[in-house]
Coordinates of C-alpha atoms and ligand atoms in Angstrom, one line a residue:
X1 CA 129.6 92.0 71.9
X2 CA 126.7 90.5 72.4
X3 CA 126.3 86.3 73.4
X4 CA 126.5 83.4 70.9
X5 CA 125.9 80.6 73.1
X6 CA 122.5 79.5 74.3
X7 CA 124.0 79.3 77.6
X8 CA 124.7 82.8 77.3
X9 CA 122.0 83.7 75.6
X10 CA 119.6 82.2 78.1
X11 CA 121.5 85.0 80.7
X12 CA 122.1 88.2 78.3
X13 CA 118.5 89.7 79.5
X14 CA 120.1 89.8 83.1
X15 CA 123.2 91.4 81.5
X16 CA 121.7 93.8 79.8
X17 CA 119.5 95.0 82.8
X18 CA 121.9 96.8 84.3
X19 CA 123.1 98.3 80.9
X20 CA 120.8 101.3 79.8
X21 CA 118.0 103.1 80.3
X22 CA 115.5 104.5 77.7
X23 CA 117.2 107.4 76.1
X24 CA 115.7 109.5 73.5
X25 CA 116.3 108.4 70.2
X26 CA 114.3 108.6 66.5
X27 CA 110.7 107.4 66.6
X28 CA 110.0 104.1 65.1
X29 CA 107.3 101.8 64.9
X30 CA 108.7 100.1 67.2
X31 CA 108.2 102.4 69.9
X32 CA 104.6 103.6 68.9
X33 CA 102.5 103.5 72.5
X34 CA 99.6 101.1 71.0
X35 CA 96.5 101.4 73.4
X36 CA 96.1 98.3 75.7
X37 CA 92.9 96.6 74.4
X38 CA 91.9 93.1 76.1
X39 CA 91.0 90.9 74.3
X40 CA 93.2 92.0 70.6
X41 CA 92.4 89.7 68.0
X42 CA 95.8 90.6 66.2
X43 CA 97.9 92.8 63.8
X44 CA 99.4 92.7 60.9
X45 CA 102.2 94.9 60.2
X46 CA 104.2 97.4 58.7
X47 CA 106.0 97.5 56.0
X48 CA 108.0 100.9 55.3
X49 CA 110.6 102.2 56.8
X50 CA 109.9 104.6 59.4
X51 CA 111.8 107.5 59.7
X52 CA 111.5 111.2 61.3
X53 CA 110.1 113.2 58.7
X54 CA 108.8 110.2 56.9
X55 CA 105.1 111.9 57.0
X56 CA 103.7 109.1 58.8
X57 CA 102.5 109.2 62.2
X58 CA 100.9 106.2 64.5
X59 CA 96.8 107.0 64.7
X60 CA 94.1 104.9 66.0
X61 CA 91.3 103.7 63.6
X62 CA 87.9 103.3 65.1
X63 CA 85.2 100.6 63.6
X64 CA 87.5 98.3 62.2
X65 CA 85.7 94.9 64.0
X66 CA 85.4 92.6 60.6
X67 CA 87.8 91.5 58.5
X68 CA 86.2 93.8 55.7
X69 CA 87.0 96.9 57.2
X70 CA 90.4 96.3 58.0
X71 CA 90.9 95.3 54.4
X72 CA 89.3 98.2 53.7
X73 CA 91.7 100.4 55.5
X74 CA 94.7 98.3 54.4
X75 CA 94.2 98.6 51.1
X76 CA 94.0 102.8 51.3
X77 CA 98.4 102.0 52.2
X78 CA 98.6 102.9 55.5
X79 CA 100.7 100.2 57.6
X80 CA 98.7 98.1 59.9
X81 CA 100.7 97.6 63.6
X82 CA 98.0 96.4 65.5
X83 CA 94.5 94.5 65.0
X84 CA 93.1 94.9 68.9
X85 CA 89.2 94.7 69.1
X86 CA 87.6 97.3 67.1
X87 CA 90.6 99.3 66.1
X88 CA 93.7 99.5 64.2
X89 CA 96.7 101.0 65.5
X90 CA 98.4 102.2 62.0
X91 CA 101.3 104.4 60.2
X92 CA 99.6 106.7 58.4
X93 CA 100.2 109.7 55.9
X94 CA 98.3 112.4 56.2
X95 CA 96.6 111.5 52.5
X96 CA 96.3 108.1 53.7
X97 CA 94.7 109.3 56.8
X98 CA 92.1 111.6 54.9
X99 CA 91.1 108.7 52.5
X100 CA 90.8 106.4 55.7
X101 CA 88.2 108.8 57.0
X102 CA 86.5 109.5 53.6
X103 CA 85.6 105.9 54.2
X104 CA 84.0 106.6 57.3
X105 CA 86.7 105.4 60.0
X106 CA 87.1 107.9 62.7
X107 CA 90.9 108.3 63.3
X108 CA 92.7 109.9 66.6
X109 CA 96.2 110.3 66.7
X110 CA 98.5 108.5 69.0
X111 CA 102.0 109.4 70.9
X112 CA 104.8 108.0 70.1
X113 CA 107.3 106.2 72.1
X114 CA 111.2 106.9 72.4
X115 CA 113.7 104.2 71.7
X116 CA 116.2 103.0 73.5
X117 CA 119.6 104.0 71.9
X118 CA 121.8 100.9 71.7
X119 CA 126.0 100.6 73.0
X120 CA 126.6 98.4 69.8
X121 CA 125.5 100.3 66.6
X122 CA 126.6 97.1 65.2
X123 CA 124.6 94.9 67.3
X124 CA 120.6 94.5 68.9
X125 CA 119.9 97.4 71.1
X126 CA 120.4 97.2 74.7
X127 CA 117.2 94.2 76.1
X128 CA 117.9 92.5 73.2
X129 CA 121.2 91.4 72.8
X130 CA 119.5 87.7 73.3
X131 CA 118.4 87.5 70.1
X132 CA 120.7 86.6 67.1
X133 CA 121.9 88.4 64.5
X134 CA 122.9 86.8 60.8
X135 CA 126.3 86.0 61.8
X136 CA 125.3 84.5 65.1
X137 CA 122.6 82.7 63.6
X138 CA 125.5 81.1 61.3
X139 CA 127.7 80.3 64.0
X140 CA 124.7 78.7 66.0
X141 CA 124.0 76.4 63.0
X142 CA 127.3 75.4 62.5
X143 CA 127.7 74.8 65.9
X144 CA 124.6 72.4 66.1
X145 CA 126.2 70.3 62.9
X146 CA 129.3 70.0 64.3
X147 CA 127.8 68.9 67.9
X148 CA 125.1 66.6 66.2
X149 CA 126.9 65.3 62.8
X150 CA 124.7 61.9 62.8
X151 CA 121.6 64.1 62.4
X152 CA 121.8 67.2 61.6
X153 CA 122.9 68.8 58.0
X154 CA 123.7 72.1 57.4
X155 CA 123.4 73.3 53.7
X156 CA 122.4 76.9 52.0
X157 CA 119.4 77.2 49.7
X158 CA 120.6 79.7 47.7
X159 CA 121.5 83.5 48.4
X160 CA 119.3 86.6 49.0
X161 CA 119.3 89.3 46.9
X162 CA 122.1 90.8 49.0
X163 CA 124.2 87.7 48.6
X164 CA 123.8 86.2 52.4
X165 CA 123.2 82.6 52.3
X166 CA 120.1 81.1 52.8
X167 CA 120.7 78.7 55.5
X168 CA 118.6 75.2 56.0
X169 CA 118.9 72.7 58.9
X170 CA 117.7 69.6 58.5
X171 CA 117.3 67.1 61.4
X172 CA 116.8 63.4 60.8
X173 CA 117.3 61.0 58.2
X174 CA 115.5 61.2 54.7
X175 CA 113.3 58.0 53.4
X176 CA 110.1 57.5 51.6
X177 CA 108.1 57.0 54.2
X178 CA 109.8 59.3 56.5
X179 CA 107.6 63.0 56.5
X180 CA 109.1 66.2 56.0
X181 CA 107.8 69.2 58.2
X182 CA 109.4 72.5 57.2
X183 CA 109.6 75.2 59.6
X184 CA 110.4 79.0 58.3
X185 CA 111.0 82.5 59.8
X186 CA 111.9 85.5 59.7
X187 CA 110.1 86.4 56.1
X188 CA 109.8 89.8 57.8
X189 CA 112.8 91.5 58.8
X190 CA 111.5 92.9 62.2
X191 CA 110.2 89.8 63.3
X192 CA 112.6 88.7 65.0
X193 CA 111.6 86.2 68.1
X194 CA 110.9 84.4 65.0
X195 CA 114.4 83.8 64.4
X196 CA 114.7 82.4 67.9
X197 CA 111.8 80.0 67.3
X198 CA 113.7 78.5 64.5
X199 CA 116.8 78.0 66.4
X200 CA 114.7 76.9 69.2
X201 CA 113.5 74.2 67.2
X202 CA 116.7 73.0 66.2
X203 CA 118.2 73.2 69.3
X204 CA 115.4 71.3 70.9
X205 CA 115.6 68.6 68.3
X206 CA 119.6 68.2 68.3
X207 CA 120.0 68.4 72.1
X208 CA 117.4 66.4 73.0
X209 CA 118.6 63.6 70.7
X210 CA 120.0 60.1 72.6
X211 CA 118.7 61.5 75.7
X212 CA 115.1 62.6 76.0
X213 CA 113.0 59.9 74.2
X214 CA 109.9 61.5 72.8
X215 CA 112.8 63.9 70.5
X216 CA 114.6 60.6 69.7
X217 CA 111.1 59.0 68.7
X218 CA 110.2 62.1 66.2
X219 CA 113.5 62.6 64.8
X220 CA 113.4 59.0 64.1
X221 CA 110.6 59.1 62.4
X222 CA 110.3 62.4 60.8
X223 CA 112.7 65.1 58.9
X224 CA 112.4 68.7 60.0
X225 CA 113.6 71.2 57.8
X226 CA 114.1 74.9 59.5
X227 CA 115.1 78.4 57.8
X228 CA 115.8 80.6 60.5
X229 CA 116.5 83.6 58.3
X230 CA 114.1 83.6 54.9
X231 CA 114.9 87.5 54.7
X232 CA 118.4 87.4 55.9
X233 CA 119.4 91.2 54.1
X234 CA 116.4 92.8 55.6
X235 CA 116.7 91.3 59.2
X236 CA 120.2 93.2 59.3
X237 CA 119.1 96.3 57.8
X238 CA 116.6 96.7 60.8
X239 CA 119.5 96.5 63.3
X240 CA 122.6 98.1 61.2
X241 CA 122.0 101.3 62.8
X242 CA 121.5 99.9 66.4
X243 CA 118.2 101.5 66.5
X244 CA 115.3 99.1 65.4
X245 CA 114.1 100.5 61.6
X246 CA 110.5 98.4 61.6
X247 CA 111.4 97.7 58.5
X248 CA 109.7 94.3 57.0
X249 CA 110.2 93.8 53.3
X250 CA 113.5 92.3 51.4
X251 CA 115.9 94.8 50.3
X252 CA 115.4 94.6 46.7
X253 CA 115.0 97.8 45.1
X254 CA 112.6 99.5 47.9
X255 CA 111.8 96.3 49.0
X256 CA 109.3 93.6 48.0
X257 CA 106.9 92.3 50.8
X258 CA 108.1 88.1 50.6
X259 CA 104.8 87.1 52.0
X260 CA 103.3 88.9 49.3
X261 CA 105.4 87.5 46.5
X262 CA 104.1 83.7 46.1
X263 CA 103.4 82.2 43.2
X264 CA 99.1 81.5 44.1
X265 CA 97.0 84.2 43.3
X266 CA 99.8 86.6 43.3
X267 CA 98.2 90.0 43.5
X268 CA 94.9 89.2 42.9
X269 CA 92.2 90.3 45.7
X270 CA 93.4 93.4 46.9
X271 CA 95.5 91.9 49.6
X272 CA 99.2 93.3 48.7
X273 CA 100.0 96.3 46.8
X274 CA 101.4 97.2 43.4
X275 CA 103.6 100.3 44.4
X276 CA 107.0 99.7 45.0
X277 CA 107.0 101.8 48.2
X278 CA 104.3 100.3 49.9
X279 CA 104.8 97.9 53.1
X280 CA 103.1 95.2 51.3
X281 CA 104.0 95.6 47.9
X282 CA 104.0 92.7 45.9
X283 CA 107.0 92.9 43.9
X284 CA 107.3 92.5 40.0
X285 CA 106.0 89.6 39.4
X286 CA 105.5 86.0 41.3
X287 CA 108.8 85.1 42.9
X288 CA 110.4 87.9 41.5
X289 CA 112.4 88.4 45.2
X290 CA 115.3 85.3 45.3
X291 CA 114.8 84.6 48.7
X292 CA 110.7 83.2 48.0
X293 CA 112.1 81.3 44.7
X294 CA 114.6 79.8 46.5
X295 CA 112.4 78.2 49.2
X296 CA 109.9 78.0 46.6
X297 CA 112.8 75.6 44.7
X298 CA 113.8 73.6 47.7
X299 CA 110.2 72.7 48.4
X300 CA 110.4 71.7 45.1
X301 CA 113.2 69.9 45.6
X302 CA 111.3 67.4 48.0
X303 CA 109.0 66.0 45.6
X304 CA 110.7 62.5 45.5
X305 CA 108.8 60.0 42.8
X306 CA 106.0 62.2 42.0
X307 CA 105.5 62.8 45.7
X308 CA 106.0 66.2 48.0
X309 CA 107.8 64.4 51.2
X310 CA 106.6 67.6 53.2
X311 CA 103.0 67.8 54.7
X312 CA 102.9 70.3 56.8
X313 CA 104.6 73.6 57.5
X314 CA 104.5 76.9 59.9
X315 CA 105.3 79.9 58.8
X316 CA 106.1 82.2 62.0
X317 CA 105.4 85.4 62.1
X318 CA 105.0 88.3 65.0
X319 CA 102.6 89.2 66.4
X320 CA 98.8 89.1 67.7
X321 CA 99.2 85.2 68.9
X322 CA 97.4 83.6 66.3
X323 CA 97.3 80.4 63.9
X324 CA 96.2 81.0 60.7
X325 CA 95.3 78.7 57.5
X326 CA 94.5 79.2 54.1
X327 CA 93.4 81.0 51.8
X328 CA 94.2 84.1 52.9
X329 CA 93.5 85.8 49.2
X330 CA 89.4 85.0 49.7
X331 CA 86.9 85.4 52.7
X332 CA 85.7 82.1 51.4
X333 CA 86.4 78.4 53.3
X334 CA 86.7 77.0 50.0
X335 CA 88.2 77.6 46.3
X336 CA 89.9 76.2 43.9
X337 CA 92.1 72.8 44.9
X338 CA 90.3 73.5 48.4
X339 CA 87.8 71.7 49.3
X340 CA 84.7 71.8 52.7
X341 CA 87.4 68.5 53.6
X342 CA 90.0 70.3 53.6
X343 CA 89.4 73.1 55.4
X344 CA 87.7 71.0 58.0
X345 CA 91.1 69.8 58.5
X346 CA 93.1 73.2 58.5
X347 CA 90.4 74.1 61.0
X348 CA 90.3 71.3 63.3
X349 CA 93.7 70.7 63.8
X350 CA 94.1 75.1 63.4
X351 CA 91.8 74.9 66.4
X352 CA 94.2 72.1 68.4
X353 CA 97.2 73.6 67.7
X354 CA 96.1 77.0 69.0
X355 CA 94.3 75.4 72.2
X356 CA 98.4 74.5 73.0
X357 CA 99.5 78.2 73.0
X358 CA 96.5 80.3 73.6
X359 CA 96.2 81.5 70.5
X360 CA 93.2 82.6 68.4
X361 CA 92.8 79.8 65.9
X362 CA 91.4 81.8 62.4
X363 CA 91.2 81.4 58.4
X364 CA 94.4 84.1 57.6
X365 CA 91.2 86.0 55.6
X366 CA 89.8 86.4 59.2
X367 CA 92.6 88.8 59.6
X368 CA 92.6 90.5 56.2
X369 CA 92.8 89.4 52.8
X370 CA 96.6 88.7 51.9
X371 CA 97.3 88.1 48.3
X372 CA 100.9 85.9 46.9
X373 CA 101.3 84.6 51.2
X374 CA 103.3 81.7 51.4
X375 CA 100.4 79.4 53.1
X376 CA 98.2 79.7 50.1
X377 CA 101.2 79.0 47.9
X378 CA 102.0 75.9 50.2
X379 CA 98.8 74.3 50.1
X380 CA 97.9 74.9 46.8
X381 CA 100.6 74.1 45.0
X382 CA 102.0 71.4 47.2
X383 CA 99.3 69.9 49.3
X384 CA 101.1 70.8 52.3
X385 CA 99.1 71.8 55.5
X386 CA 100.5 75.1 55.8
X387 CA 100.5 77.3 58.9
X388 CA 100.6 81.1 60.1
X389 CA 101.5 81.2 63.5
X390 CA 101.7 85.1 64.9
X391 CA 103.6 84.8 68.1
X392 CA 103.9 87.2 71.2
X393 CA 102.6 89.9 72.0
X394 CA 99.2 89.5 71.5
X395 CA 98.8 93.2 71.5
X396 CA 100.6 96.2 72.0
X397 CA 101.4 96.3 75.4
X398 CA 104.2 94.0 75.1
X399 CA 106.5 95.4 73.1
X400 CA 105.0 94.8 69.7
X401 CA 107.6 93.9 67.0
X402 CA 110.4 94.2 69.4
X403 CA 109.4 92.3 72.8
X404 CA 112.9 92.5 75.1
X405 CA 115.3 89.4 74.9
X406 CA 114.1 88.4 78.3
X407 CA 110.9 87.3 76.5
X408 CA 112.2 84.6 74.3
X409 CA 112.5 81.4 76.1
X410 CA 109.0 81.6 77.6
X411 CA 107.6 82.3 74.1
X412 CA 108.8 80.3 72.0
X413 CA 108.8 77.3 74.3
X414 CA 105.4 78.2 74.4
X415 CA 105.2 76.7 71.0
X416 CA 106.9 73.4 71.4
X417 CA 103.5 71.4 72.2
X418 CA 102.3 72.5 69.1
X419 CA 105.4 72.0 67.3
X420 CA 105.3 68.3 68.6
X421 CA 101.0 67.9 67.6
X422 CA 102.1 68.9 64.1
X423 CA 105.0 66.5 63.8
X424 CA 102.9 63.6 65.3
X425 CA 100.2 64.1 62.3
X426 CA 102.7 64.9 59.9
X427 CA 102.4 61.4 59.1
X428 CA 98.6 62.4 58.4
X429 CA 97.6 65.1 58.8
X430 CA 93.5 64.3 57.8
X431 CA 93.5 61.8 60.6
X432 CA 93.0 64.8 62.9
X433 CA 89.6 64.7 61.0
X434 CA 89.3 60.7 61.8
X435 CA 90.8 59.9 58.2
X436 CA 93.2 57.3 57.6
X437 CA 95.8 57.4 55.2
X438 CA 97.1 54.9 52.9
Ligands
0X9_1 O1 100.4 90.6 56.8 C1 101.1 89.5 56.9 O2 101.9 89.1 56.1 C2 100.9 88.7 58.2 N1 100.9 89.6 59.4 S1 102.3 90.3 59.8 O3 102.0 91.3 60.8 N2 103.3 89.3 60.4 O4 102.8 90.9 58.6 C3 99.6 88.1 58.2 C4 99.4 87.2 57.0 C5 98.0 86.6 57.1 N3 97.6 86.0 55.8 C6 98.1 84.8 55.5 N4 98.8 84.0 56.4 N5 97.8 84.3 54.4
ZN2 ZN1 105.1 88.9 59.4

């Protein structure tokens, strides 16, 4: 079994130390041996399983410095791991990889990694038994309600496609003058130190309630909403074997990509795919996958009087350490219902937030163009500063989508300064500009 309290949690790296060494297991993305490069701007990901025999193998792709060429590449299907410098580190068919060289990329293969074989089939493998699981993401919530009644609710969204609830915790007390930040993770299933951000956060602002004053001040002032889990079905179909499966999307079908499935531009630039198989594919239509209609609803459900009581929002992701804005579905800083105002702001207070964490600050098209990504959705359709944060590691040396457990209290309190920056302004948020609000 594996910890459920944070106490034990905080000590499970130590435990698991003296459990296991590397054995030889099936190759998965999570093992592939990505080239240190200093300096990595970032990554995307993966989205397909990856499996022996699967035809895909991890490869290098040379000349992929702008944002142009990794879309590009993206779009021939092959899953991006890594964004580090001038190359891509991606999972690749061997038709993928002979379109990605028709288009004048140089490719070289790359070795993959073993995996360690876990004790638990049922549980994360050995170095990371400190993060949680469904159930003991559960249990943690309820825990926190139960210790913290007076602020803390714990209520379900709706269920994933798979049936699991959708778990929300909100800390502090609703009113109309009271902002609402929401906090989600875990929209891709491998992702998981974002899970541990989430609980971080409301274990943070529970705890710290009565008894450290600057987390009294903001939950008196403020309502933070967290889901730790948006892709609850996937996040346990990458661990049900005990041998990480890199998978990302939902488990709908062959799986729909939920940070392509947004209702704003959905599948319009090139920046998700149409074929059900692929990493990023879009799904049938806008929202088709419950778990994005379901957030998309509760967002909904905050407009109070004509008014969206959230303002601001991260969405975390792994990895590449950066913060991201929108639109990520255009190379341009402005479009439709964003104007050169507003994405002063995204970028100014983008810019603050990343000088907290030592991330690269970027518009998400920086990256690559995403289409149907929940930021655009967020802004666009709510007026809510919404952020991409891509935590540790910035590249591949440090485990990529599966750092070890000992990892996760150094990164994600690595975030708290720039949790508390985007609570302070969630009052308003343009004042980071020099704005006032009314
Ligand atoms: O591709 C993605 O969805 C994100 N990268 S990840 O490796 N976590 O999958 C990047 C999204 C960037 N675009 C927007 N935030 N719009
Ligand atoms: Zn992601």
């Amino acid at each position: 079994m594996f910890p459920t309290t944070r106490t034990l949690r905080r000590s499970a790296a130590v435990l698991a130390a003296g459990c296991c060494l590397a054995l030889l297991a099936p190759i998965s993305a999570t093992g592939i041996a990505r080239p240190a490069v200093p300096a990595s701007t970032s990554l995307q990901e993966t989205q397909q399983e990856v499996r022996p025999g699967s035809g895909a193998s991890p490869h290098r792709v040379e000349g992929t410095g702008e944002a142009r060429d990794r879309t590009a590449v993206s779009r021939t299907g092959v899953d991006i791991l890594a964004v580090e410098g001038d190359a891509l580190t991606v999972l690749a068919t061997p038709d993928q990889l002979a379109e990605v060289e028709r288009l004048g990329f140089p490719t070289a293969p790359l070795a993959p990694r073993t995996e360690d074989v876990p004790s638990d089939p049922l549980a994360f493998p050995p170095n990371h038994q400190g993060y949680h699981d469904f159930a003991e993401v559960t249990s943690e919530l309820r825990r926190t309600v139960s210790e913290h009644p007076d602020i803390a609710r714990m209520s379900s969204i709706g269920a994933s496609h798979e049936g699991r609830d959708l778990w929300l915790l909100s800390i502090g007390t609703p009113g109309p003058d009271v902002p609402e930040v929401l906090f989600t993770c875990s929209q891709h299933a491998r992702e998981h130190l974002t899970t541990e951000m989430c609980l971080r956060i409301v274990e943070r602002f529970t705890d710290g309630y009565g008894t450290d004053p600057d987390i009294t001040r903001v939950v008196d002032g403020r309502v933070i909403h967290v889901v730790p889990v948006v892709n609850p079905d996937g996040k346990e179909y990458d661990i049900a074997t005990g041998q990480f499966r890199s998978w990302r999307k939902n488990r709908q079908g062959q799986g729909t990509d939920l940070n392509r499935n947004w209702g704003h531009q959905w599948g319009c630039c090139g920046g998700s795919s149409g074929s059900p198989g692929s990493s990023t594919y879009r799904g049938a239509a806008a929202f088709s996958a419950p778990e994005t209609a379901r957030v998309r609803d509760f967002v909904a459900s905050r407009v109070v009087g004509g008014e969206q009581r959230i303002t601001a929002h991260i969405d975390w992701h792994t990895y590449s350490e950066l913060v991201l804005w929108p639109y990520g579905y255009t190379y341009a800083e402005t479009g439709p219902g964003l104007t050169a105002r507003d994405a002063r702001v995204f970028a100014t207070l983008g810019r603050q937030l990343a000088a907290t964490n030592g991330y690269t600050p970027m518009q998400a098209s920086g990256l690559y163009i995403t289409d149907g990504s929940i930021d655009d959705w967020m802004w666009a359709a709510h007026g809510i500063w919404s952020y991409t944060f891509e935590m540790y590691p910035r590249g591949a040396g440090g485990g990529g989508f599966y750092p070890p457990d000992s990892v996760i209290e150094r990164e994600t309190a690595r975030n708290d300064e720039a949790v508390d920056l985007l609570l302070s302004y969630a009052d308003c948020v343009p004042r980071v500009i020099g704005e006032t609000c009314s």
